[in-house]
Short mmCIF file of C-alpha atoms in Angstrom, two decimals:
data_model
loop_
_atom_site.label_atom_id
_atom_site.label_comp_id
_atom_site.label_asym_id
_atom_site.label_seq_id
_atom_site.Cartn_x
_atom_site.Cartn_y
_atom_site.Cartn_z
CA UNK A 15 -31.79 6.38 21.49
CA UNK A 16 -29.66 6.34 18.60
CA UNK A 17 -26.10 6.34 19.19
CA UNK A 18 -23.11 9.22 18.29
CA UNK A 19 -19.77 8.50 16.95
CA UNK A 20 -16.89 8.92 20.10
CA UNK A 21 -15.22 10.81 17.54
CA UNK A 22 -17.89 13.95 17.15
CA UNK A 23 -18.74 13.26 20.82
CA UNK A 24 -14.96 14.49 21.66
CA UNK A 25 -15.62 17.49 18.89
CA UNK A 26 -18.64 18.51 20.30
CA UNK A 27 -18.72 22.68 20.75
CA UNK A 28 -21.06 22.31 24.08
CA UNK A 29 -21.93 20.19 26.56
CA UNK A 30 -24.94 17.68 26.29
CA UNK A 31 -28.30 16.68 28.54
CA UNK A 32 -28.22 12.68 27.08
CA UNK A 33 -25.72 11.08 24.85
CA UNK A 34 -25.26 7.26 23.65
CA UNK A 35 -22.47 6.02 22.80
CA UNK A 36 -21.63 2.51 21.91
CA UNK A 37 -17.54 1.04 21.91
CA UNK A 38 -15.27 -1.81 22.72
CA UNK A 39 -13.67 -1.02 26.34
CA UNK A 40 -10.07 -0.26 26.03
CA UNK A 41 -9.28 -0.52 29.96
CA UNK A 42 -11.36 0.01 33.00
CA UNK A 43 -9.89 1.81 36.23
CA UNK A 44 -10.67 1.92 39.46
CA UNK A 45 -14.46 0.57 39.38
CA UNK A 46 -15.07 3.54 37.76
CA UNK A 47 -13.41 4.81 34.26
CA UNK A 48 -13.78 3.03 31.09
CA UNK A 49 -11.83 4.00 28.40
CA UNK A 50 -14.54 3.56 25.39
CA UNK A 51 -13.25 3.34 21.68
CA UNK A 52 -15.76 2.68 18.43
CA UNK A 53 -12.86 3.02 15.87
CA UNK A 54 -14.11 6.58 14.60
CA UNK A 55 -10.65 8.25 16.21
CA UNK A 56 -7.72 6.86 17.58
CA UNK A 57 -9.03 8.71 21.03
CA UNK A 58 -10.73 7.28 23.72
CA UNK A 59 -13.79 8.60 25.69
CA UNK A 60 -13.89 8.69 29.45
CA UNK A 61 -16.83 7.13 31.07
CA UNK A 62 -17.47 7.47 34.65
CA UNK A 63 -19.43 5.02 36.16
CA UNK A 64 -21.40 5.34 39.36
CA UNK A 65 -19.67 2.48 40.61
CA UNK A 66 -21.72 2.81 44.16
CA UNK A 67 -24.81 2.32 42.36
CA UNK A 68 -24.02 -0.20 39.45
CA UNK A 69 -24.93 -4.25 40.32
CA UNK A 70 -21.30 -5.76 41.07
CA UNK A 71 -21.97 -8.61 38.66
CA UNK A 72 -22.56 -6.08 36.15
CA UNK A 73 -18.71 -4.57 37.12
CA UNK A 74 -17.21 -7.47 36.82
CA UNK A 75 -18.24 -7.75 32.99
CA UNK A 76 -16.60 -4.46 32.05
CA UNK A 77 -13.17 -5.94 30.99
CA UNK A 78 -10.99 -4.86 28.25
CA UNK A 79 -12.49 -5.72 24.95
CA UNK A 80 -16.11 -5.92 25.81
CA UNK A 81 -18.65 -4.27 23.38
CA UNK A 82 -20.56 -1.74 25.68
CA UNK A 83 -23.51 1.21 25.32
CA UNK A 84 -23.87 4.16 27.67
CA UNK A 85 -25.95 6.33 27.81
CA UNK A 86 -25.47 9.39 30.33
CA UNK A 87 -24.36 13.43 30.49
CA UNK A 88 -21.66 14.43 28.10
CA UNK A 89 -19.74 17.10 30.78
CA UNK A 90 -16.35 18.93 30.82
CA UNK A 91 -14.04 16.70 31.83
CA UNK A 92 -12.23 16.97 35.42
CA UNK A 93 -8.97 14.77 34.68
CA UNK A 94 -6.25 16.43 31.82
CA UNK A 95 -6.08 15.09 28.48
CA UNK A 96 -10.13 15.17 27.04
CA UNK A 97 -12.22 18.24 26.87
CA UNK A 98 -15.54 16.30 27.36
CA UNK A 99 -16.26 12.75 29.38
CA UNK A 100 -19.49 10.58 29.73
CA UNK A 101 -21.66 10.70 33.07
CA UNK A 102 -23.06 7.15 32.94
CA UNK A 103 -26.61 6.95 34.20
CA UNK A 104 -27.34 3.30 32.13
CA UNK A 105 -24.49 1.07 31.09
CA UNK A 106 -25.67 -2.74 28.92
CA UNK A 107 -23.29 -4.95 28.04
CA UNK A 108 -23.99 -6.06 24.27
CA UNK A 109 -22.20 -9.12 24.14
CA UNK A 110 -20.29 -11.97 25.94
CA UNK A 111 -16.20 -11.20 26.73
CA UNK A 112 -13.93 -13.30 27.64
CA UNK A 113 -11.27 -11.22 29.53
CA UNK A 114 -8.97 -13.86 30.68
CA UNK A 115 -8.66 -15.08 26.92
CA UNK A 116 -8.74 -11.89 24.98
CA UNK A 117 -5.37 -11.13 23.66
CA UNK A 118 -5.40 -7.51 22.84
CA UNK A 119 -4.62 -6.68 26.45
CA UNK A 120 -3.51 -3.41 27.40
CA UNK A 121 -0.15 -3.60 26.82
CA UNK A 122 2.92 -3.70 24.06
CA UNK A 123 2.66 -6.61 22.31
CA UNK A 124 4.86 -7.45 19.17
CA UNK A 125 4.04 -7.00 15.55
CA UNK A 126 4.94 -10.79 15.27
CA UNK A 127 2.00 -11.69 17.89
CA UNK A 128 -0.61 -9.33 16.48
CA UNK A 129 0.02 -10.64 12.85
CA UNK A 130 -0.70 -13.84 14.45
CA UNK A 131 -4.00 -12.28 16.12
CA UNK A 132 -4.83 -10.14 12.69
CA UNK A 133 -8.55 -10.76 13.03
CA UNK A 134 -7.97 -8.72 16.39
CA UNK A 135 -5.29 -6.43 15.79
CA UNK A 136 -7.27 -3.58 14.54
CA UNK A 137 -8.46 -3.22 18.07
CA UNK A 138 -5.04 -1.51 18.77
CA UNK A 139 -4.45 2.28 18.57
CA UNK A 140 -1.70 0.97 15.99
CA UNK A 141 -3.50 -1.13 13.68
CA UNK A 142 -7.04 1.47 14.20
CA UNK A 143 -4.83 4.35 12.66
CA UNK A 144 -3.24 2.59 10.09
CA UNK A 145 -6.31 1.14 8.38
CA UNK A 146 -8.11 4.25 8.91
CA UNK A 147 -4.95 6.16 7.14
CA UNK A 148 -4.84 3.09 4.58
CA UNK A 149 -9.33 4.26 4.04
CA UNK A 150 -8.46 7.40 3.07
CA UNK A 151 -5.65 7.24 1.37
CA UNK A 152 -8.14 4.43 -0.83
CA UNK A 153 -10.71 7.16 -1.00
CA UNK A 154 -8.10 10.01 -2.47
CA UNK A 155 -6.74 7.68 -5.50
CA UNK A 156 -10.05 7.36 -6.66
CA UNK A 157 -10.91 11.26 -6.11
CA UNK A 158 -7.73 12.60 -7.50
CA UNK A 159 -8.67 10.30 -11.37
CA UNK A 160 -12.12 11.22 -11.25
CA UNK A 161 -11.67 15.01 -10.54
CA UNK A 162 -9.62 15.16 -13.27
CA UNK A 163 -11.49 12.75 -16.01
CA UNK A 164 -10.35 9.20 -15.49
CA UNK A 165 -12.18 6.84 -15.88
CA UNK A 166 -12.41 3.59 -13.70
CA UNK A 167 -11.60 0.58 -15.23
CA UNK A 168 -12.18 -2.88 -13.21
CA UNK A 169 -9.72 -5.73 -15.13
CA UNK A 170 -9.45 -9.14 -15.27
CA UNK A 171 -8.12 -10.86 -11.93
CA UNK A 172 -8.24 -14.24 -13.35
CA UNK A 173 -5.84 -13.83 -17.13
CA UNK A 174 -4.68 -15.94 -19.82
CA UNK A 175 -1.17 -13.31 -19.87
CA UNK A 176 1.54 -12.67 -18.06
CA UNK A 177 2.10 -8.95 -18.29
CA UNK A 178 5.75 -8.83 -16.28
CA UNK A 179 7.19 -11.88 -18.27
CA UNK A 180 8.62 -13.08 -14.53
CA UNK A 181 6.29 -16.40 -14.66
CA UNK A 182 5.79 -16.41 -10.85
CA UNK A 183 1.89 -16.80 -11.14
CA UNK A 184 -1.00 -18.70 -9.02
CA UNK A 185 -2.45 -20.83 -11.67
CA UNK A 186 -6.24 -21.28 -11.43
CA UNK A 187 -7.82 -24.47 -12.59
CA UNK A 188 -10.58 -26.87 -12.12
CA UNK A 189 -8.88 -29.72 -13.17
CA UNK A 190 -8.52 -32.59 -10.67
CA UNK A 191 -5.74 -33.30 -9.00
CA UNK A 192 -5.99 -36.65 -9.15
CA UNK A 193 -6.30 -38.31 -12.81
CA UNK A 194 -5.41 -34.43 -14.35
CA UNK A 195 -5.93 -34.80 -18.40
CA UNK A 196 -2.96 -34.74 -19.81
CA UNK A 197 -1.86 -34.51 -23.98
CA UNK A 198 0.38 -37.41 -25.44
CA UNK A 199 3.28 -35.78 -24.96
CA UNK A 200 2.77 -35.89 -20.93
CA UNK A 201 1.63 -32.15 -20.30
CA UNK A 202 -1.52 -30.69 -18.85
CA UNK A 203 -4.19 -30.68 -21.25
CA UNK A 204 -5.69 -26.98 -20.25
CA UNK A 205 -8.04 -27.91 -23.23
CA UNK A 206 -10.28 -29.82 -20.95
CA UNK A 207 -10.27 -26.89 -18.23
CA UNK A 208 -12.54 -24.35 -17.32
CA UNK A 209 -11.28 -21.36 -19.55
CA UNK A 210 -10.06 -24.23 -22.65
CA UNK A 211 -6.51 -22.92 -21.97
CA UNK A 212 -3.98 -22.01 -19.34
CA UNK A 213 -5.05 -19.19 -16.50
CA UNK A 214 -3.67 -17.34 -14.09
CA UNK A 215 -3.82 -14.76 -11.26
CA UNK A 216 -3.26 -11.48 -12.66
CA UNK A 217 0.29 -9.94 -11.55
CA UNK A 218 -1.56 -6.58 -13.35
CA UNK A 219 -3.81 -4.96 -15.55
CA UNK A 220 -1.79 -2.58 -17.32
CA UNK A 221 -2.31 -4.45 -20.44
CA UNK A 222 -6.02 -4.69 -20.55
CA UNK A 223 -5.75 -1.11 -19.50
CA UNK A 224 -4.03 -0.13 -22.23
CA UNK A 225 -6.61 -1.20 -24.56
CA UNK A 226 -9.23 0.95 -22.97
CA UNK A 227 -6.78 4.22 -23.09
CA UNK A 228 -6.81 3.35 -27.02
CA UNK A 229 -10.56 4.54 -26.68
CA UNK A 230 -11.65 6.57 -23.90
CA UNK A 231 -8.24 8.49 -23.32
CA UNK A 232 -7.70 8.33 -19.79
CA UNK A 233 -7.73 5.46 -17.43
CA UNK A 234 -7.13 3.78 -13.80
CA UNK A 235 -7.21 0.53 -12.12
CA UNK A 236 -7.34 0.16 -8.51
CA UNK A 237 -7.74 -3.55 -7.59
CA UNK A 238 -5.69 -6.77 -6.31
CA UNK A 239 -3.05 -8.82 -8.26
CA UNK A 240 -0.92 -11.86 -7.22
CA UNK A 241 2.58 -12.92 -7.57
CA UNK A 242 3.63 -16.36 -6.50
CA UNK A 243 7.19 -15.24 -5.92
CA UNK A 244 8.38 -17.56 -2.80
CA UNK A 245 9.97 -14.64 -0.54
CA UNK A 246 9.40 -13.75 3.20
CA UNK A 247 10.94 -10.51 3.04
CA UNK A 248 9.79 -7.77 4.44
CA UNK A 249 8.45 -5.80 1.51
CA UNK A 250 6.55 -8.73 -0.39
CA UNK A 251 3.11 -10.19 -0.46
CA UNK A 252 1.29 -12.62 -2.54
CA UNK A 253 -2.19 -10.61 -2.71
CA UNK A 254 -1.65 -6.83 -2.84
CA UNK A 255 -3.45 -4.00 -4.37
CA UNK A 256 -2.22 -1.97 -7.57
CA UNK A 257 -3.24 1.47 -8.44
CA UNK A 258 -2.44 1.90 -12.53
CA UNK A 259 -3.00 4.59 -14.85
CA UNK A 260 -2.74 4.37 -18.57
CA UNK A 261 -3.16 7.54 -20.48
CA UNK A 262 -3.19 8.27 -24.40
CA UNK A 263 -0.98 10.58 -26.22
CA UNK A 264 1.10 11.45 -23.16
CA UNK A 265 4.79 10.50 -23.68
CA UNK A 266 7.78 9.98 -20.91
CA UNK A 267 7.78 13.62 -19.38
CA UNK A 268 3.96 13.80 -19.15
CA UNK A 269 3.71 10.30 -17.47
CA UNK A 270 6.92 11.81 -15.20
CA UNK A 271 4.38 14.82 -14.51
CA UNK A 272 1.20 13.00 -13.77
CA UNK A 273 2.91 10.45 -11.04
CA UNK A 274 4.64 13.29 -9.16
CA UNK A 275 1.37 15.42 -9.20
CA UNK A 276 -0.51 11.97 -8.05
CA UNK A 277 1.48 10.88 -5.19
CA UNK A 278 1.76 14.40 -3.94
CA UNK A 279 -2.22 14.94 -3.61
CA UNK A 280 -3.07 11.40 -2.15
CA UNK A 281 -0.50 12.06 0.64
CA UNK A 282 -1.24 15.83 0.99
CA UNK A 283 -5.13 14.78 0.71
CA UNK A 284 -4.51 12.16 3.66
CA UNK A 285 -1.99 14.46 6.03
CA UNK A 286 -4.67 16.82 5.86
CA UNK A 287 -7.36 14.51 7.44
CA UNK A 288 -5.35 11.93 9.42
CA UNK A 289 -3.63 14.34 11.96
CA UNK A 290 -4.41 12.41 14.92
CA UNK A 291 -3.75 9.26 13.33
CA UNK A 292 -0.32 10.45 11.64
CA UNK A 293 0.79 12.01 14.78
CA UNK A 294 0.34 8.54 17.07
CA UNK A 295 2.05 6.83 14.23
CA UNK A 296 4.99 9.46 13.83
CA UNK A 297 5.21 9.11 17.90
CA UNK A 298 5.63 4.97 17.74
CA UNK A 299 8.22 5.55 14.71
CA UNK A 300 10.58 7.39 17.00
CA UNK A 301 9.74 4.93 19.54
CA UNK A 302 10.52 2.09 17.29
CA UNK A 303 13.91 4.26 16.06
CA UNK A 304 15.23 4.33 19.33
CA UNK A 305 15.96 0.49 20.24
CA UNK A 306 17.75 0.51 16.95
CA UNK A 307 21.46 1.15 16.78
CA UNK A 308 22.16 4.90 16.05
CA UNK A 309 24.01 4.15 12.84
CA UNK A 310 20.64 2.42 11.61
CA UNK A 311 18.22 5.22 12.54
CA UNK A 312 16.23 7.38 10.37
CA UNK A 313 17.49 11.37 10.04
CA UNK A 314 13.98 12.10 9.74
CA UNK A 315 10.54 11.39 11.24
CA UNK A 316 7.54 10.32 10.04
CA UNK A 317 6.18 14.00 9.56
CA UNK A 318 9.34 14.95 7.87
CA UNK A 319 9.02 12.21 5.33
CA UNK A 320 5.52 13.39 4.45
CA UNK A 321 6.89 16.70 4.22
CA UNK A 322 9.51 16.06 2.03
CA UNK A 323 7.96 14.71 -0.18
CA UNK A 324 5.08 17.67 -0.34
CA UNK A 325 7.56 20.30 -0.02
CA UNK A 326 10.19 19.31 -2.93
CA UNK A 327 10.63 18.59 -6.47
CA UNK A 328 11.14 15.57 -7.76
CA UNK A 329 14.48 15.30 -9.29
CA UNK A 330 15.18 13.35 -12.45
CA UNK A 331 17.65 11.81 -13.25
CA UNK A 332 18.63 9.74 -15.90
CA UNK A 333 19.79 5.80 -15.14
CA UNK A 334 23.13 6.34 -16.82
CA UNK A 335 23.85 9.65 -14.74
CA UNK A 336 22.68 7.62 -11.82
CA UNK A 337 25.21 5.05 -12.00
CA UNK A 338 28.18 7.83 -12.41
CA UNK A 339 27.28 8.94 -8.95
CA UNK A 340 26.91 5.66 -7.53
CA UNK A 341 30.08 4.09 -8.53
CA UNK A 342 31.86 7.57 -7.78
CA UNK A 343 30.19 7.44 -4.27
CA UNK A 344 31.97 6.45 -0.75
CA UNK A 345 30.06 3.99 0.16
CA UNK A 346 30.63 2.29 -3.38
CA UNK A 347 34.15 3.16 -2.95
CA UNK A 348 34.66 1.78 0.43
CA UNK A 349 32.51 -1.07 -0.44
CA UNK A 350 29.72 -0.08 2.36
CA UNK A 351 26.47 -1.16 -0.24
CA UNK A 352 25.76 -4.50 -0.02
CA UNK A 353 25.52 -4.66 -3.97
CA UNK A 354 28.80 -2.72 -5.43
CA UNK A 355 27.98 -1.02 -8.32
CA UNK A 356 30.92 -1.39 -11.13
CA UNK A 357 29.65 -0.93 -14.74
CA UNK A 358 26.47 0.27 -16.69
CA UNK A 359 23.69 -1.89 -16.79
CA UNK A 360 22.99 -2.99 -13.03
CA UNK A 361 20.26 -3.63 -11.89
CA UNK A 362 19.93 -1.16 -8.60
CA UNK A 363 18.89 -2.45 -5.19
CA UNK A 364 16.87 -0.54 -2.42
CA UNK A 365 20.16 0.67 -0.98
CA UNK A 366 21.45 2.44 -3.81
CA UNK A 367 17.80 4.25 -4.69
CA UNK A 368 17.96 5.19 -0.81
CA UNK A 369 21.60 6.89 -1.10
CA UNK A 370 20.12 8.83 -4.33
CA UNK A 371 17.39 10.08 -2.50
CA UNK A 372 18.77 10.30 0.96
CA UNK A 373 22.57 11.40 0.57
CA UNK A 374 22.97 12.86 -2.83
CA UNK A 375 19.97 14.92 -3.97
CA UNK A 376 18.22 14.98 -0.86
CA UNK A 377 14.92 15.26 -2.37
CA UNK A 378 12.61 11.99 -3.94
CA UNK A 379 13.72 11.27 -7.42
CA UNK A 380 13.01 10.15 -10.87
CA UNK A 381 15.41 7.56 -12.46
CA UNK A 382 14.36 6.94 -16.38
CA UNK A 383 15.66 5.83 -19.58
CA UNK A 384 16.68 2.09 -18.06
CA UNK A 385 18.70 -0.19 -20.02
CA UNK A 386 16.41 -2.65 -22.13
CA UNK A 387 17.40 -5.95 -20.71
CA UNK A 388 16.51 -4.97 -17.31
CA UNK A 389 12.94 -4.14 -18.18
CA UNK A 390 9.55 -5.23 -19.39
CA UNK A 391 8.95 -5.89 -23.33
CA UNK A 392 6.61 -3.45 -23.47
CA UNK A 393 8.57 -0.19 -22.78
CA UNK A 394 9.23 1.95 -25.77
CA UNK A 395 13.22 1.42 -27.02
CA UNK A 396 14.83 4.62 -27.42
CA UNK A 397 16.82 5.58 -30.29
CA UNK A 398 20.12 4.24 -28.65
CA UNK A 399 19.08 1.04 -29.49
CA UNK A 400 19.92 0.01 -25.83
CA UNK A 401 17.82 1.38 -22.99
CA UNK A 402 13.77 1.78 -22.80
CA UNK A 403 11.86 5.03 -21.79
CA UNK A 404 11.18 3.52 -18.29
CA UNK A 405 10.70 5.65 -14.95
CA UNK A 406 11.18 5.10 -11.54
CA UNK A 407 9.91 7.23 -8.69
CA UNK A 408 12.63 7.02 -5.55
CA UNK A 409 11.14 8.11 -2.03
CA UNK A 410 13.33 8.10 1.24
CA UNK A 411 13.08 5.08 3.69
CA UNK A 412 11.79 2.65 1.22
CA UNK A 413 13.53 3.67 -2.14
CA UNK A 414 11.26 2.61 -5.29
CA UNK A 415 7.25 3.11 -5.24
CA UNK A 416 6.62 3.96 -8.26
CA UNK A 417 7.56 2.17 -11.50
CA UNK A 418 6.45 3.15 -15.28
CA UNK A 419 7.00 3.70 -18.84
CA UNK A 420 6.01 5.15 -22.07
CA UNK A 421 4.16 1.97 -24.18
CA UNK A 422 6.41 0.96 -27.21
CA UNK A 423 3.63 2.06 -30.20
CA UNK A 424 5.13 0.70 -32.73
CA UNK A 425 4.08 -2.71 -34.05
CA UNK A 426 6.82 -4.12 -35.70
CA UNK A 427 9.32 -3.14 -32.64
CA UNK A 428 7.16 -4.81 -29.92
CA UNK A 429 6.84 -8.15 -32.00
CA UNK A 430 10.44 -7.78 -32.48
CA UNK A 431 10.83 -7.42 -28.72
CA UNK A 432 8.53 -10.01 -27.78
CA UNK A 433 10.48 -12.65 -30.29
CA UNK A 434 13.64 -11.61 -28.29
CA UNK A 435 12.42 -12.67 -25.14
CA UNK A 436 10.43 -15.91 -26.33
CA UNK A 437 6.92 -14.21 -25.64
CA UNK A 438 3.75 -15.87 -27.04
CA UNK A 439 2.62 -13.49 -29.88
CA UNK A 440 -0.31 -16.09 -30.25
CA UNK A 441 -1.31 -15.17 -26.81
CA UNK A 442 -1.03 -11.17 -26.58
CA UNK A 443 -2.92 -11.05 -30.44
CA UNK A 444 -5.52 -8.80 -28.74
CA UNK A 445 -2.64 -6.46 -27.42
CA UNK A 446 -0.74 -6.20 -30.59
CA UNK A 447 -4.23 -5.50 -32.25
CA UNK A 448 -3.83 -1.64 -30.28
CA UNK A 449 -0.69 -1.26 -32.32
CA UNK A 450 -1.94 -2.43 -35.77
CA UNK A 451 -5.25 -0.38 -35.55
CA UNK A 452 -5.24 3.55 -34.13
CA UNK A 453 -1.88 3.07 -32.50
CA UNK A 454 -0.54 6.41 -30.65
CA UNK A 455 2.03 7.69 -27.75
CA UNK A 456 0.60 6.53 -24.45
CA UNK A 457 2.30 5.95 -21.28
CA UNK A 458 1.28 4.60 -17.62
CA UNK A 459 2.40 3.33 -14.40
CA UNK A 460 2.27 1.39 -11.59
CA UNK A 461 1.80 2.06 -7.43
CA UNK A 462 1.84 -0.57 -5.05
CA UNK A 463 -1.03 0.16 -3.03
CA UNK A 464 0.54 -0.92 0.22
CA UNK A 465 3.98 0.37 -0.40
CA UNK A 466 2.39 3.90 -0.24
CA UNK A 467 0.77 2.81 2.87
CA UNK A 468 3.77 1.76 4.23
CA UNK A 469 5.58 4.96 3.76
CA UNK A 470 2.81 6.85 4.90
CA UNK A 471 2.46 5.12 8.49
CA UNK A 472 5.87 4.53 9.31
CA UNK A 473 5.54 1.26 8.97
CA UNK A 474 8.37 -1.16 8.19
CA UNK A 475 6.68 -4.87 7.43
CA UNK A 476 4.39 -4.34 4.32
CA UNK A 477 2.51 -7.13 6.21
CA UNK A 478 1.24 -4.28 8.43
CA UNK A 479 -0.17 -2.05 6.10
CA UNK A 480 -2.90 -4.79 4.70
CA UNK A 481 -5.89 -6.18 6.70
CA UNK A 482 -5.18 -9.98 6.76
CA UNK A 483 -1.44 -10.98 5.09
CA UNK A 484 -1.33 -13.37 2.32
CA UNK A 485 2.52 -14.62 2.32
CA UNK A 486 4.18 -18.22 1.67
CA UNK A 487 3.19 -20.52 4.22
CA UNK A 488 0.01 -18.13 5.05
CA UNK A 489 -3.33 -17.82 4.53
CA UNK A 490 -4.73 -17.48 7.41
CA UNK A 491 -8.15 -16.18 8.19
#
């Protein structure tokens, strides 16, 4: 008999004769009720077994974790809290558990513990929700570009360029380590290696992107890139996934447009079918909120987050009226941030996006029009001569998730730029080629995949929002 999902099984309009369903026991009560989860819904199913007439080896076997199949009546249930339970007439165990060693036991365990158990963790309600959230929210990036004409671009994850400039890439070679070729003057001869020259990692494919907006218009990305920056912070991995749009003819305002209108349909899209999900997470963030001192604890809940961003503009704001309000604000004043903020041209930290969005406006904002030296050689200079047509979207809780620009068209500027900052033009010929042949406005940007994931769950470790962690000093599993 082929098996239902617990999930339509718990939606079902009527009761039924014979059901199957097939799950990983989440506890077992009494001889009798087995909590029965197959990851379709962050809610159990209640089966009842007739303990009286089930084999007491068989009993023993039911222990938390152990992949089951019933088969029995689905009935009204008579305990509160599900509509429908299972009325177990034939119960198999599929496979061999070890209760004594299973670690996912019913019980709180740390996020520290279950990162160390990540080929397991998804067994919780936690981890279940957020990498059901994290499937959909996947699933409504690549809807929202395609309803409207994007088209899907897969670039290079192995690159001979470093599109940020920072230099903190995973090189790939297959030169040996031991007796590596090297030129007469000591160095690495990347001659004799696979590619013939130096690779890398990507760290992103805006740049090969760009090249394909030059011809079909409209573009996205949606893939992993690297960055062998050495941090154990919180908010940084070394694989991650980048969602990146590059679209012709569309200058700073339009690009402004087209993020706010993105990030507001992928969350809307994913509020709409993650209730369940959103409300179990929403319900461990105020959990989680209240160990914390009160002066450290979020006004607002998960729900309200979500909300406001749905439910308000974006404000924008330019960097230079940014940094008026900053160093005219208290906490500058009274030296509260971390990072004081004294003259034009700093480089703003997560605390001072936070008070912009949190304290001041009250509503997720829009920084742009950066100074130059603070950002990548490939933003377009303004007029000033001395900041860049760069945007920054601003949420609450987390501060930047979006970053962006309008592309600097013009040829002779770039390779100006480029000089400046001691950039290869040997090396990006191909990407100076878009400005010598059919160049035009175009603008893009970047999401962190799992920085909107973050915000959407709750979550506060970025290290939560990804299936298996890739961080310095891990690579496990």
């Amino acid at each position: 008999m082929k098996h239902t999902k617990v999930k339509d099984l718990l939606q079902s309009n009527t009761t039924i004769a014979e059901v199957s369903a097939k799950g990983w026991v989440r506890t077992f009560r009494n001889n009798q009720f087995i909590a029965l989860n197959d990851g379709s819904t962050i809610n159990n199913i209640q089966c009842v077994v007739d303990f009286e007439n089930t084999p007491e080896a068989l009993l023993k076997r039911i222990t938390t974790g152990a992949a089951i199949a019933v088969t029995g009546k689905l009935v009204e249930s008579q305990g509160a809290g599900q509509k429908y339970e299972i009325q177990v007439d034939k119960l198999e165990i599929l496979g061999d558990s070890d209760a004594e060693k299973f670690p996912m036991q019913p019980k709180k365990h740390s996020l520290e513990f279950l990162r160390e158990n990540a080929h397991l963790r998804v067994r919780t309600n936690a981890f279940g929700a957020i990498m059901r959230v994290r499937s959909v929210l996947s699933f409504a990036v690549h809807q929202y570009f395609q309803e409207r004409g994007f088209v899907y671009v897969n670039t290079p994850i192995i690159t001979g360029s470093d599109a940020e400039g920072a230099g903190e890439m995973f090189r790939v070679s297959a030169l040996p380590f031991d007796g590596t070729p090297r030129t007469e003057d000591g160095k690495v001869n990347f001659k004799e290696d696979f590619f013939g020259k130096e690779t890398n990692l990507t760290v992103s494919g805006q740049l090969e992107a760009e090249t394909f907006a030059m011809a079909l218009g409209q573009v996205y990305t949606f893939g992993p890139t690297f960055r062998a920056e050495n941090s154990n912070t919180s908010r940084h991995l070394a694989e991650f996934w980048m969602i990146e749009p590059e679209v012709a003819f569309n200058d700073l305002n339009d690009n402004m447009d087209l993020a706010e209108d993105f990030i507001k349909y992928v969350i809307k899209y994913t509020v709409d079918r993650c209730g369940e999900d959103l409300k179990f997470l929403d319900g461990r963030l105020a959990d989680e909120e209240k160990s914390k001192p009160q002066a450290e604890r979020s006004e607002m809940s998960l729900i309200k987050k979500l909300n406001f961003v749905l439910e308000n503009n974006f404000k924008r704001v330019s960097y230079t009226e940014a940094i008026d309000i900053l160093r005219d604000s208290t906490p500058n004043k009274k030296k509260k941030f971390s990072y004081i903020i004294n003259e034009w041209g700093a480089d703003l930290q997560s605390e001072h996006e936070r008070f912009l969005v949190e304290k001041h406006f009250k509503c997720p904002v829009i920084l742009f029009d950066y100074p130059a030296n603070i950002k990548a050689f490939y933003m377009r200079l303004n007029e000033d001569g001395k900041t860049v047509r760069a945007m920054d979207i601003l949420f609450p809780g987390i501060g930047e998730i979006v970053g962006g620009s309008q592309r600097e068209e013009r040829h002779d500027v770039l390779v100006e730029k480029m000089r400046a900052l001691g950039i290869d033009e040997e090396e990006l010929w191909w990407y100076l080629d878009t400005r010598r042949f059919g160049t035009a406005v175009h603008s893009g940007f970047g999401l962190g995949f799992e920085r909107l994931v973050l915000f959407v769950t709750g979550m506060t470790n970025i290290r939560d929002v990804i299936p298996f962690p890739r961080t310095p000093m891990n690579a496990e599993f």
